[in-house]
JSON list of C-alpha atoms in Angstrom, two decimals:
[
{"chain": "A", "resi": 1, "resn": "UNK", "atom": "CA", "xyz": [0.00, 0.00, 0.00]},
{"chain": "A", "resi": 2, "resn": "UNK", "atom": "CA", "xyz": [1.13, 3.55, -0.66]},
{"chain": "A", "resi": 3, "resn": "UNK", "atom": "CA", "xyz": [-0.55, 6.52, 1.14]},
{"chain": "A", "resi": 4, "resn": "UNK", "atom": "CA", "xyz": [-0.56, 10.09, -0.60]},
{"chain": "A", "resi": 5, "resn": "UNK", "atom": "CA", "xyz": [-1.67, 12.94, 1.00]},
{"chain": "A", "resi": 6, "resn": "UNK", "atom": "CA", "xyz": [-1.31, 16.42, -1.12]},
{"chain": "A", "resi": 7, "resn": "UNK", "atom": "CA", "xyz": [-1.12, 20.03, 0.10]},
{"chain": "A", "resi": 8, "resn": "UNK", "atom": "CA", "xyz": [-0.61, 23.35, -1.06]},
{"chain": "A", "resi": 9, "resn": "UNK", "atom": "CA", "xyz": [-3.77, 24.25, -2.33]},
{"chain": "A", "resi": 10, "resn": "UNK", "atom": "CA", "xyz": [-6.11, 27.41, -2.16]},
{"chain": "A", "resi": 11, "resn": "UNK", "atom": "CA", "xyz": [-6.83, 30.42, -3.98]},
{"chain": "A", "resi": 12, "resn": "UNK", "atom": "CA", "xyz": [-4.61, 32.48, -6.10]},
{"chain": "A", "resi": 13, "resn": "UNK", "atom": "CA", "xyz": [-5.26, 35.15, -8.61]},
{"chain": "A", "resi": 14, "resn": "UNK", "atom": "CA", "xyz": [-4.85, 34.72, -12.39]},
{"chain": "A", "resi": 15, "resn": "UNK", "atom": "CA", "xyz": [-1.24, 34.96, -13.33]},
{"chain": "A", "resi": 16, "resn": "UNK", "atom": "CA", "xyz": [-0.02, 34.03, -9.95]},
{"chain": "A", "resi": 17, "resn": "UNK", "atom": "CA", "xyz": [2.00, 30.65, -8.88]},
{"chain": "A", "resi": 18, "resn": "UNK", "atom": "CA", "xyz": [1.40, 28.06, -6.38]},
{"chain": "A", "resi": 19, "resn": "UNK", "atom": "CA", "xyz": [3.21, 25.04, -5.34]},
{"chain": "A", "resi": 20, "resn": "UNK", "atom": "CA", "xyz": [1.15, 21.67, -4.28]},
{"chain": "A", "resi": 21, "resn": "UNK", "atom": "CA", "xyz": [3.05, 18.80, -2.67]},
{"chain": "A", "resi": 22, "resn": "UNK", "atom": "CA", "xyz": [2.39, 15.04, -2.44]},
{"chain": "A", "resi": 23, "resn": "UNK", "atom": "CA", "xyz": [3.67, 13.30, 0.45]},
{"chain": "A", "resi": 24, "resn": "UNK", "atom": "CA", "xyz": [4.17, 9.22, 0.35]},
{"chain": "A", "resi": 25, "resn": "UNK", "atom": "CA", "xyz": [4.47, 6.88, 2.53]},
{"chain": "A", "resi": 26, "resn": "UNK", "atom": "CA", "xyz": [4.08, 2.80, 2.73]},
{"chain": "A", "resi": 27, "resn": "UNK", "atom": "CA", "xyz": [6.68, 1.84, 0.45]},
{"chain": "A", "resi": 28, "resn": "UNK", "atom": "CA", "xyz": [9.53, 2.96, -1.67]},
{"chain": "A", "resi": 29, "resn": "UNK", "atom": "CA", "xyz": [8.51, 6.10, -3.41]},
{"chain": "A", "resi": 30, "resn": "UNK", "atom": "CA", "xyz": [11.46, 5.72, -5.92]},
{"chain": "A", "resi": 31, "resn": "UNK", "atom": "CA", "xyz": [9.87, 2.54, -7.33]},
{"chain": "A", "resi": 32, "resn": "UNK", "atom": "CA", "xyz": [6.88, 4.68, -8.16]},
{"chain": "A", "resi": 33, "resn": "UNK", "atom": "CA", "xyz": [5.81, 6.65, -11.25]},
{"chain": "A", "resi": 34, "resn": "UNK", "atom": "CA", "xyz": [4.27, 9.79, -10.01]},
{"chain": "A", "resi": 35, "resn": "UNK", "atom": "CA", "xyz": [1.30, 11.80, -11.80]},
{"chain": "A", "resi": 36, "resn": "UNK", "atom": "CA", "xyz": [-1.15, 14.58, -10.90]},
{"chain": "A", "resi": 37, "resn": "UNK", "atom": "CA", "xyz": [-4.53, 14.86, -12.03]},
{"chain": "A", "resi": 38, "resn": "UNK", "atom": "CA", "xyz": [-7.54, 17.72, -11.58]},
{"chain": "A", "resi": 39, "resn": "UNK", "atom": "CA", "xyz": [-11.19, 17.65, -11.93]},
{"chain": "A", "resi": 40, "resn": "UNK", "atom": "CA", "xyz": [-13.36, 20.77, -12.22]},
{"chain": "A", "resi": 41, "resn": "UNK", "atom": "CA", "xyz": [-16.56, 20.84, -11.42]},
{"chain": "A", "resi": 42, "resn": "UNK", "atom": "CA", "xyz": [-18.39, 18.69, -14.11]},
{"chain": "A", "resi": 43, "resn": "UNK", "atom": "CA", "xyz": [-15.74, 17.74, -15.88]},
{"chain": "A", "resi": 44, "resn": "UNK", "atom": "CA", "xyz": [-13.89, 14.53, -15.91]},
{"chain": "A", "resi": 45, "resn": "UNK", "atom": "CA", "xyz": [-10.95, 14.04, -14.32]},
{"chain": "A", "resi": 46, "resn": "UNK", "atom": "CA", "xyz": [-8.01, 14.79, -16.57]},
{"chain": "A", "resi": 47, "resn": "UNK", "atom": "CA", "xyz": [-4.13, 14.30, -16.63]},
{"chain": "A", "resi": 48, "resn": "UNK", "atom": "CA", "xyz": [-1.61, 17.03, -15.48]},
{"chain": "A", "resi": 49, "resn": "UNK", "atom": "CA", "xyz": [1.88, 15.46, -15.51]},
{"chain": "A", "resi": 50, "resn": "UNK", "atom": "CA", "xyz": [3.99, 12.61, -14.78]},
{"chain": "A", "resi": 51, "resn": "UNK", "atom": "CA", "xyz": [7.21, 11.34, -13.69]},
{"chain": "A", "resi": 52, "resn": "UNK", "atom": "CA", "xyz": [9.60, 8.81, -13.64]},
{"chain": "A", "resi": 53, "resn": "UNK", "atom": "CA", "xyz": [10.69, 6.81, -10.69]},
{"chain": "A", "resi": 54, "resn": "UNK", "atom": "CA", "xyz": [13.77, 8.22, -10.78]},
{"chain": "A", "resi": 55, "resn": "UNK", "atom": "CA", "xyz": [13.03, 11.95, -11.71]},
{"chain": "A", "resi": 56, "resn": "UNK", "atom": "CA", "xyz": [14.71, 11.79, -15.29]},
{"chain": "A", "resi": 57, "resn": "UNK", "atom": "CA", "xyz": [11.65, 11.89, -17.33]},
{"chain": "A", "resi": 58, "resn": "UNK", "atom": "CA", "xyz": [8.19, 14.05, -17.11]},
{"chain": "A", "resi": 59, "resn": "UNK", "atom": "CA", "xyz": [5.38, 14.34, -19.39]},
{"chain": "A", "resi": 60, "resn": "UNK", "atom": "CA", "xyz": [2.86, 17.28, -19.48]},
{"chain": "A", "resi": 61, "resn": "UNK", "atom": "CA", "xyz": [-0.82, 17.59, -20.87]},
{"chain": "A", "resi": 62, "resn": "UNK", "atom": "CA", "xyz": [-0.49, 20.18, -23.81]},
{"chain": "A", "resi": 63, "resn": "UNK", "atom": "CA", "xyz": [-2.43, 22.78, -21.74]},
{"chain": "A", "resi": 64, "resn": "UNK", "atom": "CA", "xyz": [-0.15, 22.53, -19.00]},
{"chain": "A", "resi": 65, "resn": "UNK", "atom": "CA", "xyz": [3.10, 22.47, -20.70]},
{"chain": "A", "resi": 66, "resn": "UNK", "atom": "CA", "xyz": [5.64, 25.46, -20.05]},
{"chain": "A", "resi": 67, "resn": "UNK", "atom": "CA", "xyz": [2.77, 26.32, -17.59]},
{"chain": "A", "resi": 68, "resn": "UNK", "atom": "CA", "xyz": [3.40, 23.35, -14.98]},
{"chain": "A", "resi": 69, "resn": "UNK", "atom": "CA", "xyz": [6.57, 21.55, -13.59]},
{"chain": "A", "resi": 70, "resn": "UNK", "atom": "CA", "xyz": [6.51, 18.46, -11.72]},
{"chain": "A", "resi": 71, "resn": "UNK", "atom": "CA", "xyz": [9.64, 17.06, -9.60]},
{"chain": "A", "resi": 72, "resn": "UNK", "atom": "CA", "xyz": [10.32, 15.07, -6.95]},
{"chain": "A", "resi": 73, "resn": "UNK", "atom": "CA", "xyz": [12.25, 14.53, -3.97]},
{"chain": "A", "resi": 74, "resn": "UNK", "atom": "CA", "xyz": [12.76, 11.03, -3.53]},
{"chain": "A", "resi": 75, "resn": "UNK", "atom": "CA", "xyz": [14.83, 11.60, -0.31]},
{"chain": "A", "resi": 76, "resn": "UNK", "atom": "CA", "xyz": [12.24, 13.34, 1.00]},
{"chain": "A", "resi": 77, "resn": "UNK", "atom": "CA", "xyz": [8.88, 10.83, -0.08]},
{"chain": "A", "resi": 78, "resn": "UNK", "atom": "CA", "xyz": [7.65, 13.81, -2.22]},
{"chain": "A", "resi": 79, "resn": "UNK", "atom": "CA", "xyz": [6.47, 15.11, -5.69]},
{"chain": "A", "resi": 80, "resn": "UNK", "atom": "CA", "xyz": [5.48, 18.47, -6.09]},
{"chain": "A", "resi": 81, "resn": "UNK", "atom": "CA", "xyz": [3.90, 20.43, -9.09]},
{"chain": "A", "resi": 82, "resn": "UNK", "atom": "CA", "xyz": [5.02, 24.13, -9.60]},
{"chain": "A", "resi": 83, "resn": "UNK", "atom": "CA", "xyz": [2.09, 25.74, -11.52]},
{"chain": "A", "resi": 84, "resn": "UNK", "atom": "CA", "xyz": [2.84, 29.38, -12.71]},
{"chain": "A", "resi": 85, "resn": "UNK", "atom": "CA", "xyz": [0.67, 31.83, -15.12]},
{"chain": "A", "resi": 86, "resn": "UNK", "atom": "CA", "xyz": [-2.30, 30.56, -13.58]},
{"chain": "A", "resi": 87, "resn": "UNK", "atom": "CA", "xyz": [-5.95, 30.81, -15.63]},
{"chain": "A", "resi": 88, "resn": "UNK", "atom": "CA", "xyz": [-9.51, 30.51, -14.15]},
{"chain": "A", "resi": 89, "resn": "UNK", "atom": "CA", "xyz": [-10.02, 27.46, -16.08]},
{"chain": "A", "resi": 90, "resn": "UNK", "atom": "CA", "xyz": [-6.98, 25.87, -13.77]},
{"chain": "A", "resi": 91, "resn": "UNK", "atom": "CA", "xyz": [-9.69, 25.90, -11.02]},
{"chain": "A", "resi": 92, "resn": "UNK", "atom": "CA", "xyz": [-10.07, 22.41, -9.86]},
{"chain": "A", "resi": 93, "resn": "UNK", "atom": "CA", "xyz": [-9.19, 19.96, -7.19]},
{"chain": "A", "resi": 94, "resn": "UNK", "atom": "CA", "xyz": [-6.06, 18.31, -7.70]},
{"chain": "A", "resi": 95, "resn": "UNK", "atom": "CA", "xyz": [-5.03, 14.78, -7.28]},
{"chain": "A", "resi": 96, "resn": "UNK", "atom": "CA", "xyz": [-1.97, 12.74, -6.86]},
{"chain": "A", "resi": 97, "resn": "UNK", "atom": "CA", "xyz": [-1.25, 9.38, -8.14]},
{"chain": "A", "resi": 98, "resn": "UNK", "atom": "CA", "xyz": [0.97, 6.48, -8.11]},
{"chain": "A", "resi": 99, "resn": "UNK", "atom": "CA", "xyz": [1.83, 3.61, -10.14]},
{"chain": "A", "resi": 100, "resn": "UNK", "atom": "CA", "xyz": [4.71, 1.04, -10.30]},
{"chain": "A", "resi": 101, "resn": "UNK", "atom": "CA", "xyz": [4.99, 1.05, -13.69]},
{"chain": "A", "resi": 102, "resn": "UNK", "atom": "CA", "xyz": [4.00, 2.56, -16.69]},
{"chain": "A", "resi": 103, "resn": "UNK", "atom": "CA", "xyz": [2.36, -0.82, -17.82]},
{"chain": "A", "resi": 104, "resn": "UNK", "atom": "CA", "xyz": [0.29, -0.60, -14.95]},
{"chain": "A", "resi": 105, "resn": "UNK", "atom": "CA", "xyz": [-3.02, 1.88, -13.83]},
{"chain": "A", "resi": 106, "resn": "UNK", "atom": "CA", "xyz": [-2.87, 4.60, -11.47]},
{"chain": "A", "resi": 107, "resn": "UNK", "atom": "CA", "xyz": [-3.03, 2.45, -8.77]},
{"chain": "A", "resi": 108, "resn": "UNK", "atom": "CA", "xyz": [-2.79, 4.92, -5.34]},
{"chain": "A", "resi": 109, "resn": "UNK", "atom": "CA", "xyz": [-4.72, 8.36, -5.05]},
{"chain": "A", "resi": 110, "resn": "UNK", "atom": "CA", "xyz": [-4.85, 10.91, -2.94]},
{"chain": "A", "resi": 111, "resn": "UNK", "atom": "CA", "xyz": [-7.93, 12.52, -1.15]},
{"chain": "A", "resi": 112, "resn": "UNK", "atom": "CA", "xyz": [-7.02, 15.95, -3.69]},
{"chain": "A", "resi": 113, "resn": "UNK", "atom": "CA", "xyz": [-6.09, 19.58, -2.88]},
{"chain": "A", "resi": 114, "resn": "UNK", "atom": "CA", "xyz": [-8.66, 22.72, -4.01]},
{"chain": "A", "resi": 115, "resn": "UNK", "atom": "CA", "xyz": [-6.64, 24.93, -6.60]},
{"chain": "A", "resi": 116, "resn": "UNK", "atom": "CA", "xyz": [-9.24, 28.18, -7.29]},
{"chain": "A", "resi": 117, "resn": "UNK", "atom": "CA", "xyz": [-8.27, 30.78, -9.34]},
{"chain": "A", "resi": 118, "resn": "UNK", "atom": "CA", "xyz": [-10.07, 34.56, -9.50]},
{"chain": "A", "resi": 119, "resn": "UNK", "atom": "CA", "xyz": [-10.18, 36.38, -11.88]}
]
């Protein structure tokens, strides 16, 4: 079992930055493959980013790229998402995930963090 618990959400205006954070704990977070997710309201829930077990590859949604930056510190049990020029439509809550593999589904979640953005 992994446990992921995410913080660092609340509200920001458009055009500001905010940093959420995933803590992990259960087993070895460098084994994992690390992604975040959001859902707004109504919408399905949609793919952020991802990264490697070891931190040397990420992959973005198109919306998000340039925007977003995940990382991690594996010494630390952590991933974090940097999220700068922040839109309205960035509202949402936003989820952590884990997976051992990238043969494998998202198999850990967090509870989410609120992200809302004013215009």
């Amino acid at each position: 079992q992994v446990q992921l618990v995410e913080s660092g959400g609340g509200v920001v205006q458009a055009g500001g930055s905010l940093r959420l954070s995933c803590a992990a704990s259960g087993r070895t977070f460098s084994n994992y493959n690390m992604a975040w997710f959001r859902q707004a309201p109504g919408k399905e829930r949609e793919f952020v980013a991802t990264i490697t077990g070891g931190g040397d590859r990420t992959y973005y949604a198109d919306s998000m790229q340039g925007r977003f930056t995940i990382s991690r510190d594996n010494a630390k049990n952590t991933v974090y998402l940097q999220m700068s020029s922040l839109k309205p439509e960035d509202t949402a809550v936003y989820y952590c995930a884990a997976r051992i593999g990238p043969l494998y589904s998202w198999q850990y979640w967090g509870q989410g963090t609120q992200v809302t953005v004013s215009s």
